[in-house]
Coordinates of C-alpha atoms in Angstrom, one line a residue:
M285 CA 133.4 49.6 32.7
D286 CA 132.5 45.9 33.0
D287 CA 129.9 43.4 34.4
R288 CA 129.5 45.6 37.7
Q289 CA 126.6 48.2 36.9
T290 CA 123.4 47.1 38.8
G291 CA 120.0 48.0 37.9
Q292 CA 118.6 46.8 41.2
M293 CA 119.0 49.2 44.0
S294 CA 116.2 48.4 46.8
N295 CA 118.2 45.8 48.1
L296 CA 121.7 47.2 48.1
P297 CA 123.3 48.8 51.0
L298 CA 124.0 52.7 50.1
S299 CA 127.9 52.0 49.7
S300 CA 127.1 49.4 47.1
R301 CA 124.5 51.4 45.1
W302 CA 126.7 52.8 42.3
R303 CA 126.9 51.3 39.1
R304 CA 125.8 53.0 35.8
W305 CA 126.8 53.1 31.9
P306 CA 127.1 56.5 30.4
L307 CA 130.7 56.0 28.8
V308 CA 132.0 59.3 30.1
A309 CA 136.0 59.3 30.3
A310 CA 138.1 60.8 33.2
A311 CA 139.7 64.2 31.7
V312 CA 142.4 66.6 33.0
S313 CA 143.1 69.6 31.0
V314 CA 143.7 73.2 31.0
L315 CA 141.2 75.7 30.0
T316 CA 141.1 79.6 30.2
L317 CA 137.9 81.2 30.6
S318 CA 136.3 84.3 32.5
L319 CA 134.6 82.9 35.7
L320 CA 131.7 85.7 35.9
V321 CA 129.7 83.4 38.3
N322 CA 125.9 83.8 38.1
P323 CA 124.9 86.0 41.2
G324 CA 121.7 84.3 41.5
A325 CA 123.0 80.9 41.8
A326 CA 122.8 79.3 45.4
A327 CA 125.8 76.9 44.6
A328 CA 128.2 79.8 44.2
S329 CA 126.6 82.3 47.0
T330 CA 127.6 80.3 49.9
P331 CA 130.5 78.0 49.1
A332 CA 131.9 75.8 51.9
E333 CA 135.6 77.0 52.6
S334 CA 138.7 75.0 53.7
T335 CA 142.3 75.8 53.9
V336 CA 145.3 73.7 53.2
D337 CA 148.4 75.5 55.3
S338 CA 150.4 72.0 56.3
D339 CA 151.2 68.7 55.0
G340 CA 149.3 67.4 57.9
P341 CA 145.6 66.0 58.2
A342 CA 143.4 66.6 55.5
S343 CA 140.8 69.4 55.6
F344 CA 137.2 68.2 55.1
W345 CA 133.8 69.8 53.9
T346 CA 130.4 68.3 52.8
G347 CA 127.6 69.4 50.3
D348 CA 124.7 68.3 48.4
V349 CA 124.0 68.7 44.7
P350 CA 120.2 68.6 43.7
Q351 CA 119.5 67.0 40.6
S352 CA 117.4 70.3 39.5
G353 CA 119.5 73.0 41.5
A354 CA 121.2 76.2 40.4
T355 CA 123.5 76.2 37.4
I356 CA 126.6 78.3 36.6
P357 CA 126.6 79.7 33.2
S358 CA 129.8 81.0 33.0
V359 CA 131.2 77.6 34.0
P360 CA 131.0 75.1 31.1
E361 CA 130.7 72.1 33.0
C362 CA 127.7 73.9 35.0
V363 CA 126.0 75.3 32.3
A364 CA 123.4 72.6 31.9
S365 CA 124.1 70.8 35.2
S366 CA 123.5 71.6 38.7
C367 CA 126.7 72.3 40.5
D368 CA 127.7 72.7 44.1
Y369 CA 130.5 75.2 45.0
A370 CA 133.5 75.1 47.5
K371 CA 136.7 77.1 48.0
I372 CA 140.1 75.9 49.0
K373 CA 142.7 78.1 50.4
V374 CA 146.2 76.7 50.0
K375 CA 148.7 78.5 52.1
L376 CA 151.7 76.0 52.4
P377 CA 155.2 77.1 53.6
N378 CA 157.5 78.3 51.0
Q379 CA 159.8 75.7 49.4
I380 CA 157.4 72.9 50.1
W381 CA 157.6 71.1 46.8
Q382 CA 161.2 72.0 46.3
R383 CA 162.0 69.9 49.5
K384 CA 159.7 67.1 48.5
P385 CA 158.1 66.6 45.3
G386 CA 154.2 66.2 45.6
G387 CA 150.7 68.1 45.0
L388 CA 147.5 69.1 46.2
E389 CA 145.0 66.2 46.4
I390 CA 141.1 67.2 46.1
S391 CA 138.7 64.1 46.3
I392 CA 134.8 63.6 46.9
R393 CA 132.9 60.7 47.5
W394 CA 129.0 59.9 47.9
Q395 CA 126.6 57.4 48.3
G396 CA 123.6 56.8 45.7
G397 CA 121.9 54.9 43.1
F398 CA 123.7 53.3 40.3
T399 CA 122.9 56.5 37.8
D400 CA 124.1 59.1 40.7
I401 CA 127.5 60.3 39.8
L402 CA 129.4 63.5 40.6
G403 CA 131.9 65.0 38.5
L404 CA 134.8 66.9 39.9
Y405 CA 136.6 70.1 38.4
V406 CA 139.2 72.4 39.9
Y407 CA 140.2 75.7 39.1
R408 CA 142.7 78.2 40.0
D409 CA 141.6 82.0 39.1
T410 CA 140.4 81.3 35.5
T411 CA 142.2 78.2 34.7
R412 CA 140.8 74.8 34.9
V413 CA 143.7 72.7 36.5
A414 CA 142.4 69.4 37.2
A415 CA 139.2 67.4 36.7
S416 CA 138.1 63.8 37.2
E417 CA 134.2 62.6 35.8
A418 CA 134.6 58.6 35.9
G419 CA 131.0 57.6 34.5
V420 CA 131.1 54.5 37.1
G421 CA 132.0 54.7 40.8
L422 CA 131.2 56.2 44.4
A423 CA 134.4 58.6 44.3
Q424 CA 136.6 61.1 42.1
S425 CA 140.2 62.4 43.0
V426 CA 142.6 64.6 41.2
L427 CA 146.1 65.7 42.1
I428 CA 147.6 69.1 41.2
P429 CA 151.3 68.9 41.1
S430 CA 153.3 71.4 43.0
A431 CA 150.1 73.3 43.5
P432 CA 151.0 76.8 44.2
N433 CA 149.5 78.8 46.9
G434 CA 146.3 80.9 46.3
T435 CA 142.2 80.0 46.3
Y436 CA 141.1 77.2 44.3
Q437 CA 137.5 76.7 43.1
V438 CA 135.9 73.3 43.3
Y439 CA 133.0 72.6 41.5
V440 CA 131.0 69.3 41.9
R441 CA 128.5 68.7 39.2
Y442 CA 125.5 66.3 39.2
M443 CA 126.3 64.4 36.0
P444 CA 123.4 63.6 33.4
G445 CA 121.1 60.5 34.3
G446 CA 120.9 60.5 37.9
A447 CA 118.0 59.2 39.7
S448 CA 118.2 61.0 43.0
G449 CA 116.6 64.4 43.8
S450 CA 119.8 65.4 45.8
I451 CA 123.3 63.5 46.3
H452 CA 125.1 64.2 49.6
Y453 CA 128.9 64.3 49.1
E454 CA 132.2 64.4 51.4
G455 CA 135.3 66.4 50.1
L456 CA 138.7 66.6 51.5
S457 CA 141.9 68.4 50.1
E458 CA 145.4 67.5 51.4
V459 CA 149.0 67.5 50.5
E460 CA 150.1 64.0 49.0
Y461 CA 154.2 63.7 48.4
R462 CA 155.4 61.2 45.8
P463 CA 157.1 58.3 47.1
A464 CA 160.4 58.6 47.9
A465 CA 162.9 57.8 45.5
N466 CA 165.6 56.1 47.6
P467 CA 166.1 53.5 48.1
P468 CA 165.7 52.6 44.5
R469 CA 162.6 50.0 44.6
D470 CA 159.6 49.0 42.8
L471 CA 156.5 50.7 43.8
L472 CA 154.5 47.7 43.9
P473 CA 150.7 47.1 44.4
D474 CA 149.4 45.4 47.7
L475 CA 145.9 43.8 47.1
Q476 CA 143.4 43.1 49.9
A477 CA 140.0 41.6 49.9
R478 CA 137.6 43.7 51.8
P479 CA 134.6 42.3 53.9
Q480 CA 131.3 41.4 51.6
E481 CA 128.5 43.9 52.7
H482 CA 125.6 41.9 51.1
V483 CA 125.1 38.0 51.0
T484 CA 121.7 37.0 49.7
F485 CA 119.7 34.3 47.7
D486 CA 117.7 37.5 46.1
R487 CA 117.2 37.2 42.2
P488 CA 119.3 39.6 40.5
L489 CA 117.4 41.9 37.9
F490 CA 120.4 43.5 36.5
D491 CA 119.9 42.6 32.7
F492 CA 122.5 44.6 30.7
F493 CA 124.5 41.8 29.4
E494 CA 122.3 38.7 29.6
P495 CA 118.5 38.5 30.6
A496 CA 117.9 38.5 34.4
P497 CA 117.1 34.9 35.8
P498 CA 113.3 33.8 35.5
P499 CA 111.2 34.1 38.4
G500 CA 111.9 31.4 40.9
Q501 CA 115.7 31.1 40.0
N502 CA 118.6 33.5 41.1
C503 CA 121.5 32.3 38.7
F504 CA 121.9 33.8 35.3
D505 CA 121.6 31.9 32.3
S506 CA 125.5 31.9 31.8
E507 CA 125.9 30.8 35.2
R508 CA 123.9 27.6 34.7
A509 CA 125.3 27.0 31.4
E510 CA 129.0 27.4 31.9
L511 CA 129.2 26.6 35.4
G512 CA 126.3 24.2 36.3
A513 CA 124.8 26.7 38.9
V514 CA 121.6 25.5 40.4
L515 CA 121.2 27.7 43.5
C516 CA 123.4 30.7 43.8
L517 CA 124.5 32.2 47.0
R518 CA 125.1 35.5 45.8
F519 CA 127.5 38.2 47.3
D520 CA 129.6 41.3 46.5
Q521 CA 133.4 41.3 45.9
I522 CA 135.4 44.4 47.1
M523 CA 139.3 44.3 46.3
A524 CA 141.4 47.4 47.5
N525 CA 145.1 48.5 46.6
V526 CA 146.9 49.3 49.8
G527 CA 150.5 49.4 48.3
E528 CA 153.0 52.2 47.2
G529 CA 152.0 51.9 43.5
P530 CA 149.4 51.3 41.4
L531 CA 148.2 47.8 39.8
D532 CA 148.7 48.3 36.1
L533 CA 147.9 45.6 33.4
R534 CA 148.5 45.7 29.7
F535 CA 147.2 43.8 26.5
S536 CA 146.7 44.2 23.1
R537 CA 145.0 42.4 20.2
P538 CA 144.6 42.9 16.5
A539 CA 141.9 45.5 15.8
G540 CA 138.6 43.8 15.7
V541 CA 139.7 40.2 16.5
F542 CA 138.0 39.2 19.7
Q543 CA 140.0 36.4 21.5
D544 CA 141.9 35.9 24.8
E545 CA 145.3 38.0 24.8
P546 CA 148.0 37.4 27.3
A547 CA 148.5 40.3 29.7
T548 CA 151.4 42.2 31.3
Q549 CA 151.8 43.9 34.6
R550 CA 153.4 47.3 34.6
I551 CA 155.6 47.8 37.5
Y552 CA 156.7 51.2 38.3
Q553 CA 159.9 52.5 40.0
S554 CA 160.8 55.0 42.6
T555 CA 163.7 56.7 40.5
G556 CA 161.2 56.8 37.3
G557 CA 160.4 54.4 34.4
Y558 CA 159.0 50.9 34.7
R559 CA 159.5 47.4 34.0
E560 CA 157.0 44.9 32.7
L561 CA 156.4 41.3 33.6
S562 CA 154.0 38.3 32.2
A563 CA 150.9 38.4 34.2
G564 CA 148.5 35.8 32.9
E565 CA 145.7 36.7 30.7
V566 CA 142.8 38.3 29.6
E567 CA 139.6 36.5 28.5
W568 CA 137.1 37.5 26.1
H569 CA 133.5 36.9 27.2
A570 CA 131.3 36.8 24.1
V571 CA 128.0 37.1 26.0
H572 CA 129.0 40.2 28.0
G573 CA 131.2 41.7 24.8
H574 CA 134.5 42.7 26.7
Y575 CA 137.6 41.4 28.5
H576 CA 138.0 40.2 31.9
F577 CA 140.9 39.7 33.9
T578 CA 141.2 36.0 34.8
G579 CA 141.6 34.4 38.1
F580 CA 141.6 37.9 39.9
A581 CA 139.6 36.4 43.1
Q582 CA 138.5 33.5 44.5
S583 CA 135.7 32.4 47.4
V584 CA 135.3 29.2 49.0
L585 CA 132.6 28.5 51.8
W586 CA 133.6 26.3 54.8
A587 CA 131.2 25.2 57.6
A588 CA 131.9 26.9 60.7
T589 CA 132.2 26.5 64.4
A590 CA 130.3 28.8 66.8
S591 CA 133.5 30.8 67.2
G592 CA 134.0 31.0 63.5
G593 CA 136.7 28.4 63.0
R594 CA 136.6 25.7 60.2
T595 CA 135.2 22.4 60.3
G596 CA 135.8 19.5 58.3
T597 CA 138.3 18.8 56.1
A598 CA 137.1 20.2 52.9
P599 CA 135.3 23.4 51.9
A600 CA 131.3 23.0 51.6
S601 CA 131.4 24.8 48.1
T602 CA 133.9 26.5 46.1
G603 CA 133.4 29.2 43.7
R604 CA 135.2 29.7 40.5
K605 CA 137.9 31.9 40.1
V606 CA 136.5 35.2 38.9
S607 CA 137.5 37.7 36.3
F608 CA 137.6 41.3 36.8
C609 CA 137.6 44.4 34.6
I610 CA 139.8 46.2 36.9
A611 CA 139.2 50.0 37.6
D612 CA 139.2 52.6 40.4
T613 CA 135.5 52.8 41.8
D614 CA 135.7 53.7 45.5
L615 CA 138.6 55.5 47.4
D616 CA 139.6 53.2 50.1
F617 CA 142.3 55.8 51.8
W618 CA 140.0 58.4 52.6
G619 CA 141.5 60.9 54.6
V620 CA 144.8 58.6 54.8
K621 CA 148.0 59.4 53.1
G622 CA 149.1 57.1 50.0
N623 CA 146.5 57.6 47.6
G624 CA 147.0 58.5 43.9
P625 CA 144.6 60.5 41.9
T626 CA 141.9 58.5 39.8
S627 CA 144.0 56.8 37.0
Y628 CA 141.8 53.9 36.0
P629 CA 138.4 55.4 35.5
A630 CA 135.5 53.2 35.1
P631 CA 134.4 52.3 32.5
D632 CA 137.6 52.7 30.4
C633 CA 138.7 49.2 30.9
L634 CA 136.1 48.4 28.1
E635 CA 137.5 50.2 25.3
P636 CA 141.0 50.4 23.7
D637 CA 143.2 53.1 25.4
S638 CA 144.9 53.7 22.0
S639 CA 145.5 52.2 18.8
S640 CA 148.4 52.0 16.1
G641 CA 149.4 50.3 12.9
G642 CA 146.2 47.9 13.3
I643 CA 146.8 47.1 16.9
E644 CA 144.5 48.0 19.8
Y645 CA 146.2 48.7 23.1
F646 CA 144.0 48.4 26.4
K647 CA 145.0 48.9 30.1
Q648 CA 143.0 48.5 33.3
G649 CA 144.1 48.4 37.0
M650 CA 143.7 50.2 40.4
T651 CA 145.5 53.4 42.0
N652 CA 147.1 53.2 45.3
G653 CA 144.5 53.9 47.8
F654 CA 141.6 52.8 45.3
A655 CA 139.3 49.8 45.7
D656 CA 137.2 48.1 42.7
R657 CA 133.6 46.8 43.7
Y658 CA 131.4 44.3 41.9
T659 CA 128.1 44.1 43.3
W660 CA 126.0 40.7 44.2
D661 CA 123.7 40.8 41.4
L662 CA 126.4 40.8 38.5
P663 CA 127.1 37.6 36.8
S664 CA 129.6 35.2 38.4
Q665 CA 129.3 36.9 41.8
F666 CA 128.3 33.7 43.6
I667 CA 128.9 30.3 45.2
E668 CA 126.9 27.0 44.5
A669 CA 124.5 26.3 47.2
S670 CA 122.6 23.8 46.5
G671 CA 122.9 20.8 48.7
L672 CA 124.3 22.8 51.7
S673 CA 122.5 22.5 55.1
N674 CA 121.3 25.2 57.2
G675 CA 124.1 26.4 59.5
L676 CA 127.1 28.7 60.1
Y677 CA 129.6 29.2 57.2
R678 CA 132.7 31.1 56.9
L679 CA 132.7 33.0 53.5
E680 CA 136.7 33.2 52.7
T681 CA 137.4 35.3 49.7
T682 CA 141.0 35.7 48.4
V683 CA 142.3 38.3 45.7
N684 CA 144.9 37.2 43.3
P685 CA 144.7 33.5 44.8
E686 CA 147.5 32.3 42.3
H687 CA 150.0 35.0 42.8
V688 CA 149.9 35.8 39.1
L689 CA 150.4 39.6 39.9
L690 CA 153.4 40.7 41.4
E691 CA 152.6 42.5 44.9
A692 CA 154.2 43.9 48.1
S693 CA 152.8 41.1 50.2
Y694 CA 150.4 37.9 49.5
A695 CA 149.9 37.3 53.4
N696 CA 147.1 40.1 53.5
N697 CA 145.0 38.8 50.7
C698 CA 142.3 37.2 52.2
V699 CA 139.0 38.1 54.2
V700 CA 136.5 36.3 56.2
I701 CA 133.0 36.9 57.0
L702 CA 130.3 34.5 58.9
V703 CA 127.1 33.6 57.1
R704 CA 124.2 31.9 58.5
L705 CA 122.2 30.0 56.1
T706 CA 118.4 29.1 57.0
G707 CA 115.5 27.5 54.9
M708 CA 117.9 25.6 52.6
G709 CA 116.1 23.1 50.9
T710 CA 112.8 25.2 50.8
A711 CA 111.5 27.6 48.0
S712 CA 112.8 30.4 50.5
P713 CA 116.4 29.9 51.4
Q714 CA 118.1 32.6 53.4
A715 CA 121.5 34.3 54.0
Q716 CA 122.4 36.5 56.9
I717 CA 125.8 38.0 57.7
V718 CA 126.9 37.3 61.2
S719 CA 129.2 39.5 63.5
S720 CA 132.1 38.1 65.1
N721 CA 133.7 38.6 68.5
T722 CA 137.2 37.3 67.3
A723 CA 139.3 38.4 64.4
L724 CA 138.6 35.9 61.8
T725 CA 141.8 34.8 59.5
C726 CA 142.3 32.6 56.6

């Protein structure tokens, strides 16, 4: 995907331990085969079962996929990898899709290390009808349009390269309808920043793009050289899309030419089709070797009162506007209506989506109902903290701070958390997230 895979797991909350680098693309295809499941495979002998018989709340199940568990030789995805198996029985009312177009959503999510990835494959009878195997993230989601009644077999695969002995996952199935065509309108994204889960002065050890900082320092070489960083208050950044439509960005370049390029935002319409708008630019980062969409988010740090309000007339420190290689990594709308299937799988934003006539075409974005996460140990996820004193601070993070991207609302783009800094001016500064008894607003 981009700069967000992490090689440092022990200091991360479980929900942040997810980055990995095999370039595995999401796929949806139709494949016919004989499903003669190995009768000795534990994964197939006692499958979890759920039923979807209305367009009401989702049906849920859970499962575990051991790294060295049962294989299913007659299922191609499970020949050489451990798979868990579940059944979904669809018993929807007649004419449901004629009354309102839509489909059957099947999704999974999990927690694990940065190499712990699960693939999702759905069959009906002997035909594979959907799959998602994004190589980076904590969720997979598919949609089977106008799904006919019947029994669907769901295979959850332990993808090669994982480190955990077993991955526990949650699954769901539910009816999802397409947005109504009328009134005719743009299906806009609506971006929201989510609260940070980790704020730290720890030294990042992730070294895929550039060497980790040397002992005694916690800022990357690029942060010191490009931004003058001295002491980095590091934190994760999680951006979600809660709108009716996806965030969809496009750009192109002459093949093999590495330079900044203008970007366009594709706006889909409820009656079909789309329009495109100018949407700033993407920058080529020579050190990291890929494109970032510029100015996607910004964080500022204010000194705070005991109740969490701002003090002073200016921020204590202001971070740069950070760039993202935007993708679907977390399913933000878990069990909530309105999300689409995984449509911008990571790390696909790194490579051209297509090419023609010497031009390479790229796309990146965020499906409605998904979120994109950058962990604290990735380059540029910091605010300069040298010179700050001990005390309570407000960390304010805003997605799309300059309103370059068209959204349904800009009023909900900012999130605030409280952070207490101690040991400032010593060799061991500390940062701790502090809960607030009152709602914090920007």
